[in-house]
Coordinates of C-alpha atoms and ligand atoms in Angstrom, one line a residue:
M1025 CA -7.3 7.6 -40.8
S1026 CA -7.3 6.5 -37.2
R1027 CA -8.0 8.5 -34.0
I1028 CA -5.3 7.8 -31.5
G1029 CA -5.4 8.8 -27.8
I1030 CA -2.0 9.6 -26.2
F1031 CA -2.0 9.2 -22.5
G1032 CA 1.3 9.9 -20.8
G1033 CA 2.1 9.8 -17.1
T1034 CA 4.4 8.5 -14.4
F1035 CA 2.1 5.6 -13.7
N1036 CA 3.8 5.0 -10.4
P1037 CA 1.8 2.8 -10.3
V1038 CA -0.9 2.7 -13.0
H1039 CA -4.3 2.5 -11.3
N1040 CA -8.0 1.9 -12.2
G1041 CA -8.5 5.7 -12.5
H1042 CA -6.0 5.7 -15.4
V1043 CA -7.7 2.7 -17.1
L1044 CA -11.2 4.1 -16.6
L1045 CA -10.1 7.4 -18.0
C1046 CA -8.8 5.7 -21.2
E1047 CA -12.1 3.9 -21.6
Y1048 CA -14.1 7.1 -21.0
C1049 CA -12.0 9.0 -23.6
K1050 CA -12.2 6.1 -26.1
R1051 CA -16.0 6.1 -25.8
E1052 CA -16.6 9.8 -25.8
L1053 CA -14.2 10.6 -28.7
L1054 CA -14.6 7.4 -30.7
L1055 CA -10.9 6.7 -30.5
D1056 CA -9.5 3.6 -32.3
K1057 CA -6.8 3.1 -29.8
V1058 CA -5.1 4.6 -26.8
L1059 CA -1.3 4.6 -26.2
L1060 CA -0.3 4.5 -22.6
I1061 CA 3.2 6.1 -22.3
P1062 CA 5.1 5.9 -19.0
D1063 CA 7.6 8.7 -18.7
N1064 CA 11.3 8.4 -18.0
T1065 CA 11.8 11.5 -15.8
P1066 CA 8.7 13.5 -15.3
P1067 CA 9.5 17.2 -16.0
H1068 CA 6.5 18.6 -14.1
K1069 CA 6.7 16.9 -10.7
I1070 CA 8.9 15.4 -8.1
S1071 CA 8.0 11.8 -7.6
P1072 CA 9.2 10.3 -4.3
D1073 CA 9.2 6.5 -4.3
L1074 CA 9.6 6.4 -8.1
A1075 CA 9.6 2.7 -9.2
G1076 CA 12.0 1.8 -11.9
G1077 CA 11.0 2.4 -15.5
S1078 CA 10.9 -1.3 -16.3
D1079 CA 8.5 -2.0 -13.4
R1080 CA 6.2 0.9 -14.3
L1081 CA 6.3 -0.3 -18.0
Q1082 CA 5.4 -3.9 -16.9
M1083 CA 2.6 -2.7 -14.7
C1084 CA 1.1 -0.7 -17.6
R1085 CA 1.4 -3.8 -19.8
L1086 CA -0.5 -5.8 -17.2
A1087 CA -3.2 -3.1 -16.9
A1088 CA -3.6 -2.9 -20.7
K1089 CA -3.7 -6.7 -21.2
Q1090 CA -7.5 -6.9 -20.9
F1091 CA -8.2 -4.2 -23.5
P1092 CA -7.2 -4.9 -27.2
W1093 CA -7.4 -1.2 -28.0
L1094 CA -5.0 -0.1 -25.2
E1095 CA -1.3 -0.3 -26.2
V1096 CA 1.7 0.5 -24.1
S1097 CA 4.6 2.4 -25.6
D1098 CA 8.2 2.7 -24.2
I1099 CA 9.0 5.6 -26.4
E1100 CA 9.7 8.0 -23.5
L1101 CA 11.5 5.4 -21.4
K1102 CA 13.9 4.7 -24.3
R1103 CA 14.7 8.4 -24.7
E1104 CA 17.4 9.8 -22.4
G1105 CA 16.7 12.5 -19.9
K1106 CA 13.5 14.4 -19.2
S1107 CA 10.3 13.3 -21.0
Y1108 CA 9.0 16.3 -22.8
T1109 CA 5.6 15.8 -24.4
Y1110 CA 6.3 17.9 -27.4
E1111 CA 9.2 15.6 -28.4
T1112 CA 7.0 12.5 -27.9
L1113 CA 4.3 14.0 -30.1
L1114 CA 6.7 15.0 -32.8
S1115 CA 8.0 11.4 -32.9
L1116 CA 4.4 10.0 -32.9
K1117 CA 3.5 12.4 -35.7
E1118 CA 6.3 10.7 -37.8
L1119 CA 5.1 7.3 -36.8
Y1120 CA 1.4 8.0 -37.5
P1121 CA 1.6 10.7 -40.3
S1122 CA -2.0 10.4 -41.4
D1123 CA -3.7 9.8 -38.1
E1124 CA -5.3 12.2 -35.7
L1125 CA -3.7 12.5 -32.2
F1126 CA -5.6 13.3 -29.0
L1127 CA -3.5 14.1 -25.9
I1128 CA -5.4 12.9 -22.8
T1129 CA -4.7 14.7 -19.5
G1130 CA -6.2 14.7 -16.1
A1131 CA -7.3 18.1 -14.6
D1132 CA -4.1 18.7 -12.6
M1133 CA -1.9 18.3 -15.7
F1134 CA -4.3 20.1 -18.1
L1135 CA -4.2 23.2 -15.9
T1136 CA -0.4 23.5 -16.2
L1137 CA -0.2 23.0 -20.0
H1138 CA 0.9 26.6 -20.7
E1139 CA 4.0 26.0 -18.6
W1140 CA 5.1 22.9 -20.5
K1141 CA 8.0 23.1 -22.9
N1142 CA 7.0 24.3 -26.4
P1143 CA 3.2 24.2 -25.8
E1144 CA 2.5 25.6 -29.3
T1145 CA 4.1 22.4 -30.8
I1146 CA 2.0 20.3 -28.5
F1147 CA -1.2 22.2 -29.6
R1148 CA -0.2 21.8 -33.3
C1149 CA 0.4 18.1 -33.1
A1150 CA -2.6 17.0 -31.0
S1151 CA -6.1 17.9 -29.9
L1152 CA -6.5 17.9 -26.1
I1153 CA -8.9 16.0 -23.9
A1154 CA -9.3 17.2 -20.3
V1155 CA -10.8 14.9 -17.7
P1156 CA -12.0 16.2 -14.3
R1157 CA -10.5 14.6 -11.2
D1158 CA -13.3 15.7 -9.0
S1159 CA -16.8 17.1 -9.6
S1160 CA -15.8 20.7 -9.1
D1161 CA -13.2 20.6 -11.9
K1162 CA -15.2 21.1 -15.1
E1163 CA -15.8 24.8 -14.8
K1164 CA -12.1 25.5 -13.9
L1165 CA -11.0 23.4 -16.9
T1166 CA -13.4 25.2 -19.3
D1167 CA -12.3 28.6 -18.1
Y1168 CA -8.6 27.7 -18.3
Y1169 CA -9.1 26.4 -21.9
H1170 CA -10.8 29.5 -23.2
Q1171 CA -8.8 32.1 -21.3
V1172 CA -5.3 30.6 -21.3
I1173 CA -4.6 28.0 -24.0
E1174 CA -7.1 28.6 -26.7
P1175 CA -5.4 31.9 -27.5
M1176 CA -2.2 29.9 -27.8
G1177 CA -3.7 27.7 -30.5
A1178 CA -5.0 24.8 -28.4
R1179 CA -8.1 22.8 -29.4
A1180 CA -9.6 21.0 -26.4
M1181 CA -12.6 19.1 -25.3
V1182 CA -13.4 19.1 -21.6
L1183 CA -15.2 15.9 -20.5
D1184 CA -18.1 16.1 -18.0
E1185 CA -17.5 13.6 -15.3
P1186 CA -14.6 12.5 -13.1
V1187 CA -13.8 8.8 -13.5
M1188 CA -12.6 7.8 -10.1
E1189 CA -11.1 9.8 -7.3
V1190 CA -7.8 8.0 -6.8
S1191 CA -4.2 8.8 -7.3
S1192 CA -0.9 6.9 -7.4
T1193 CA 0.1 8.8 -4.3
F1194 CA -2.9 7.3 -2.4
I1195 CA -2.0 3.8 -3.7
R1196 CA 1.7 4.2 -2.6
S1197 CA 0.8 5.2 0.9
H1198 CA -1.7 2.4 1.3
I1199 CA 0.5 -0.5 0.2
G1200 CA -0.2 -3.5 2.3
D1201 CA -3.9 -2.5 2.8
S1202 CA -5.2 -5.0 0.4
E1203 CA -8.8 -4.2 1.3
A1204 CA -8.4 -0.5 0.4
L1205 CA -6.6 -1.2 -2.8
S1206 CA -8.6 -4.1 -4.2
S1207 CA -11.0 -1.9 -6.1
L1208 CA -8.4 0.8 -7.1
L1209 CA -5.8 -1.4 -8.9
P1210 CA -6.1 -4.0 -11.6
T1211 CA -5.6 -7.3 -9.8
Q1212 CA -2.5 -8.2 -11.8
V1213 CA -0.9 -4.9 -11.0
Y1214 CA -1.6 -5.4 -7.3
D1215 CA 0.0 -8.9 -7.5
Y1216 CA 3.0 -7.5 -9.3
I1217 CA 3.5 -4.8 -6.6
C1218 CA 3.3 -7.4 -3.9
Q1219 CA 5.7 -9.8 -5.6
K1220 CA 8.3 -7.2 -6.3
G1221 CA 7.9 -5.5 -2.9
L1222 CA 7.4 -2.1 -4.6
Y1223 CA 6.6 1.0 -2.5
R1224 CA 7.1 -0.7 0.8
K1225 CA 8.8 0.8 3.8
K1226 CA 12.3 -0.7 4.1
E1227 CA 12.7 -3.2 6.9
M1228 CA 15.8 -1.3 8.1
D1229 CA 13.6 1.7 8.9
Y1230 CA 11.6 -0.3 11.4
Q1231 CA 14.7 -1.7 13.0
S1232 CA 16.2 1.8 13.5
I1233 CA 12.8 3.0 14.8
I1234 CA 12.5 0.3 17.5
R1235 CA 16.2 0.6 18.3
E1236 CA 15.6 4.1 19.7
L1237 CA 12.6 2.9 21.8
M1238 CA 14.0 -0.1 23.7
G1239 CA 17.0 -1.6 25.4
D1240 CA 19.3 -4.4 24.1
Y1241 CA 17.3 -7.4 25.3
R1242 CA 14.0 -6.3 23.9
F1243 CA 15.6 -5.2 20.6
T1244 CA 17.2 -8.6 20.1
H1245 CA 13.9 -10.3 21.1
S1246 CA 12.0 -8.2 18.5
V1247 CA 14.5 -9.0 15.7
N1248 CA 14.3 -12.7 16.6
V1249 CA 10.5 -12.6 16.7
A1250 CA 10.5 -11.0 13.2
Q1251 CA 12.8 -13.8 11.9
E1252 CA 10.8 -16.5 13.5
A1253 CA 7.6 -15.0 12.1
V1254 CA 9.0 -15.1 8.6
T1255 CA 10.0 -18.7 9.1
L1256 CA 6.5 -19.6 10.2
A1257 CA 4.9 -17.5 7.4
R1258 CA 6.9 -19.4 4.9
L1259 CA 5.9 -22.7 6.5
Y1260 CA 2.2 -21.9 6.6
G1261 CA 1.9 -19.8 3.4
A1262 CA 1.3 -16.4 4.9
D1263 CA 2.7 -13.1 3.6
E1264 CA 6.3 -13.0 4.8
H1265 CA 6.7 -9.3 4.6
K1266 CA 3.7 -8.7 6.8
A1267 CA 5.0 -11.3 9.2
Y1268 CA 8.3 -9.4 9.4
V1269 CA 6.7 -6.0 10.0
A1270 CA 4.3 -7.3 12.6
G1271 CA 7.1 -9.2 14.3
I1272 CA 9.6 -6.4 14.4
L1273 CA 7.0 -4.0 15.7
H1274 CA 5.0 -6.2 18.1
D1275 CA 6.7 -4.8 21.2
V1276 CA 7.3 -1.3 19.9
T1277 CA 5.8 0.5 22.9
K1278 CA 6.7 -2.0 25.6
E1279 CA 9.4 0.1 27.1
I1280 CA 7.5 3.4 26.8
P1281 CA 6.5 4.6 30.3
H1282 CA 3.1 3.3 31.4
E1283 CA 1.6 6.8 31.7
E1284 CA 2.5 7.5 28.1
Q1285 CA 1.1 4.2 27.0
L1286 CA -2.2 5.0 28.7
Q1287 CA -2.2 8.4 26.8
I1288 CA -1.5 6.7 23.5
I1289 CA -4.4 4.2 24.1
K1290 CA -6.7 7.1 25.1
D1291 CA -5.7 9.1 22.0
G1292 CA -6.5 6.1 19.9
G1293 CA -10.1 6.1 21.3
I1294 CA -9.7 2.8 23.1
I1295 CA -11.2 2.2 26.5
L1296 CA -9.4 -0.5 28.6
D1297 CA -11.7 -3.0 30.2
N1298 CA -11.5 -4.0 33.9
V1299 CA -8.9 -6.7 33.5
Q1300 CA -6.7 -4.6 31.3
Q1301 CA -6.9 -1.7 33.7
N1302 CA -5.4 -3.9 36.4
A1303 CA -2.7 -5.5 34.3
P1304 CA -0.2 -3.0 32.9
K1305 CA 1.5 -6.0 31.1
L1306 CA -1.4 -6.0 28.7
W1307 CA -1.1 -2.4 27.8
H1308 CA 1.8 -2.6 25.3
S1309 CA -0.1 -4.7 22.8
V1310 CA -3.0 -2.2 22.8
S1311 CA -0.8 0.9 22.8
G1312 CA 1.5 -0.7 20.2
S1313 CA -1.4 -1.2 17.8
V1314 CA -2.4 2.5 18.1
Y1315 CA 1.3 3.6 17.8
V1316 CA 2.0 1.7 14.6
R1317 CA -1.1 3.1 13.0
T1318 CA -0.8 6.7 14.1
K1319 CA 3.0 7.3 14.4
L1320 CA 4.4 4.8 11.8
G1321 CA 1.6 5.0 9.2
V1322 CA 0.9 1.2 9.2
T1323 CA -2.4 0.8 7.5
D1324 CA -2.7 -3.0 7.2
E1325 CA -5.4 -4.1 9.6
D1326 CA -4.1 -7.6 9.8
I1327 CA -0.6 -6.3 11.0
I1328 CA -2.3 -4.0 13.4
N1329 CA -4.5 -6.8 14.9
A1330 CA -1.5 -9.1 15.1
I1331 CA 0.2 -6.6 17.3
R1332 CA -3.0 -5.8 19.3
Y1333 CA -3.7 -9.5 20.2
H1334 CA -0.2 -10.9 20.5
T1335 CA -0.4 -11.1 24.3
T1336 CA -3.9 -12.4 25.0
G1337 CA -4.8 -13.9 21.6
R1338 CA -8.6 -13.9 20.9
A1339 CA -11.2 -16.1 19.2
G1340 CA -11.1 -16.3 15.4
M1341 CA -7.5 -15.2 15.0
S1342 CA -6.1 -14.7 11.4
L1343 CA -3.1 -16.7 10.2
L1344 CA -0.9 -13.7 10.7
E1345 CA -2.2 -13.1 14.3
K1346 CA -1.5 -16.8 15.1
I1347 CA 2.0 -16.5 13.7
I1348 CA 3.0 -13.4 15.8
Y1349 CA 1.4 -14.9 18.9
T1350 CA 3.4 -18.1 18.4
A1351 CA 6.7 -16.5 17.3
D1352 CA 6.7 -14.4 20.5
Y1353 CA 7.0 -17.8 22.4
T1354 CA 9.4 -19.5 20.0
S1355 CA 11.9 -16.7 19.0
A1356 CA 15.6 -17.8 19.1
E1357 CA 16.5 -16.4 22.5
R1358 CA 13.5 -17.9 24.4
N1359 CA 14.8 -20.6 26.8
Y1360 CA 11.9 -21.0 29.4
N1361 CA 11.0 -24.5 30.5
G1362 CA 9.1 -25.9 27.5
A1363 CA 10.5 -23.6 24.9
D1364 CA 11.8 -26.5 22.8
V1365 CA 8.4 -28.4 23.0
M1366 CA 6.7 -25.2 21.9
R1367 CA 9.1 -24.8 18.9
E1368 CA 8.6 -28.4 17.9
K1369 CA 4.8 -28.1 18.0
S1370 CA 4.9 -24.8 16.1
R1371 CA 6.5 -26.6 13.1
K1372 CA 3.7 -29.1 12.9
S1373 CA 0.6 -27.0 13.9
L1374 CA 0.3 -23.4 15.0
E1375 CA -3.0 -24.3 16.8
E1376 CA -1.4 -27.1 18.8
A1377 CA 1.5 -24.8 19.7
M1378 CA -0.9 -22.1 20.8
I1379 CA -3.0 -24.5 22.9
F1380 CA 0.3 -25.5 24.6
S1381 CA 1.2 -21.9 25.3
C1382 CA -2.3 -21.0 26.5
Q1383 CA -2.2 -23.8 29.0
F1384 CA 1.1 -22.5 30.2
T1385 CA -0.2 -18.9 30.6
L1386 CA -3.6 -20.0 32.1
Q1387 CA -1.8 -22.2 34.7
N1388 CA 0.7 -19.4 35.5
L1389 CA -2.0 -16.7 35.9
S1390 CA -4.3 -18.8 38.1
A1391 CA -1.3 -20.0 40.2
K1392 CA -0.6 -16.3 40.9
E1393 CA -4.3 -15.7 41.4
A1394 CA -4.1 -13.0 38.7
A1395 CA -7.2 -12.1 36.6
I1396 CA -7.4 -13.8 33.2
H1397 CA -8.4 -11.7 30.3
P1398 CA -11.5 -13.0 28.6
D1399 CA -9.7 -12.8 25.2
Q1400 CA -7.2 -15.3 26.5
L1401 CA -10.0 -17.7 27.4
F1402 CA -11.9 -17.2 24.2
C1403 CA -8.7 -17.9 22.3
Y1404 CA -8.1 -21.1 24.2
N1405 CA -11.7 -22.3 23.8
D1406 CA -11.7 -21.4 20.1
L1407 CA -8.6 -23.4 19.6
V1408 CA -9.7 -26.4 21.5
L1409 CA -13.2 -26.5 20.1
N1410 CA -11.9 -26.3 16.5
R1411 CA -9.2 -28.8 17.0
K1412 CA -8.8 -31.0 13.9
G1413 CA -9.2 -34.7 14.4
Ligands
ATP2196 P1 0.6 10.9 -8.4 O1 -0.4 10.7 -7.3 O2 1.9 10.1 -8.2 O3 0.8 12.4 -8.7 P2 -1.3 10.3 -10.5 O4 -2.4 9.4 -9.9 O5 -1.7 11.8 -10.7 O6 0.0 10.2 -9.7 P3 0.1 10.2 -13.0 O7 0.8 9.0 -13.5 O8 0.9 11.3 -12.5 O9 -0.9 9.6 -11.8 O10 -1.0 10.7 -14.0 C1 -1.0 10.5 -15.3 C2 -2.2 11.3 -15.9 O11 -3.4 10.7 -15.4 C3 -2.2 12.8 -15.5 O12 -2.7 13.5 -16.6 C4 -3.3 12.8 -14.4 O13 -3.9 14.1 -14.3 C5 -4.2 11.7 -14.8 N1 -5.0 11.1 -13.7 C6 -4.5 10.3 -12.8 N2 -5.4 9.9 -11.9 C7 -6.6 10.4 -12.4 C8 -7.9 10.3 -12.0 N3 -8.3 9.6 -10.9 N4 -8.9 11.0 -12.7 C9 -8.5 11.7 -13.8 N5 -7.2 11.8 -14.2 C10 -6.3 11.2 -13.6

């Protein structure tokens, strides 16, 4: 007779909290294996941004790959309509007639068990395992077990410790922030999400957002910069989606009145330096970087920095920052004297193209006796000093 853990969920997407929870239950209850069962339509909750069943199934398979005792079942995805746990358990009882089943639930799900369809059938088919989601959960879970579901016939074990404070909701709202997600998702699941573009804001959303904020010329420029940025990203092996987002949003606040831009900058906790204070043309990249973070929910620091430094550049720019800086000069509608040379250079070396544009800007500013922002100089020096060959 085997001891089998049954762990159902939306897994939208599956994360390390789910995997650690399976390991914890396996260890504590000496389970022989755990079945990970993504649901078809969850009866208990509304799931915005629900990825397709086949994607969620595939992500579960990728997460389970490293553990021989962790299996993925498509039993609920194959069944039409809502995924009721009592039906799943009845099928599993037929499949594993002489084995012992343990239904694994996180605290939030465990505390609603009395509302599930046919709870008595669930309690008859399986013992329950409740896992706290934060350190204050254990007492609540124990009280609920003894007061509410034990009288209904449930047998449960409440585990002591939360495994990891993470949720699929958190993951979905931080897509693109690879730093925040690297410890929360199995690497292969993260790669799958990126490859398939799951949970990302649609490009069209950004286009309609900027359409409201600017006139025709700047809108066309922004769309062209986004297209150019994607071309450069493809050429130099950068993330094309990030290039698109940073490109389409790089001038998002440029036509917002100056006073409002100053307020955005202040609200973002940024103090303008002396040169910036005297050059309103530099404000939009700073206010834009605050705006996309606070108003549009962009969390990717590389995208935010690409917007912030697209006018002056800076020393030590990332590949994406260089792409946006360059695309701003080489977008399709640009026709200044030297635009074609700049385009030609940009196809061979981003750095050479940037040196060319820095020279152009530095000459221009000094001819007008305008102040030069130190970041612009640092950018130029950095490029020249690190020139290859
Ligand atoms: P969402 O944020 O979309 O609601 P979720 O992270 O809660 O998703 P689900 O797929 O809905 O993930 O959860 C499946 C099961 O895993 C549920 O029983 C849930 O309580 C449990 N669970 C999810 N994350 C954790 C966690 N960090 N600790 C303990 N249990 C968890």
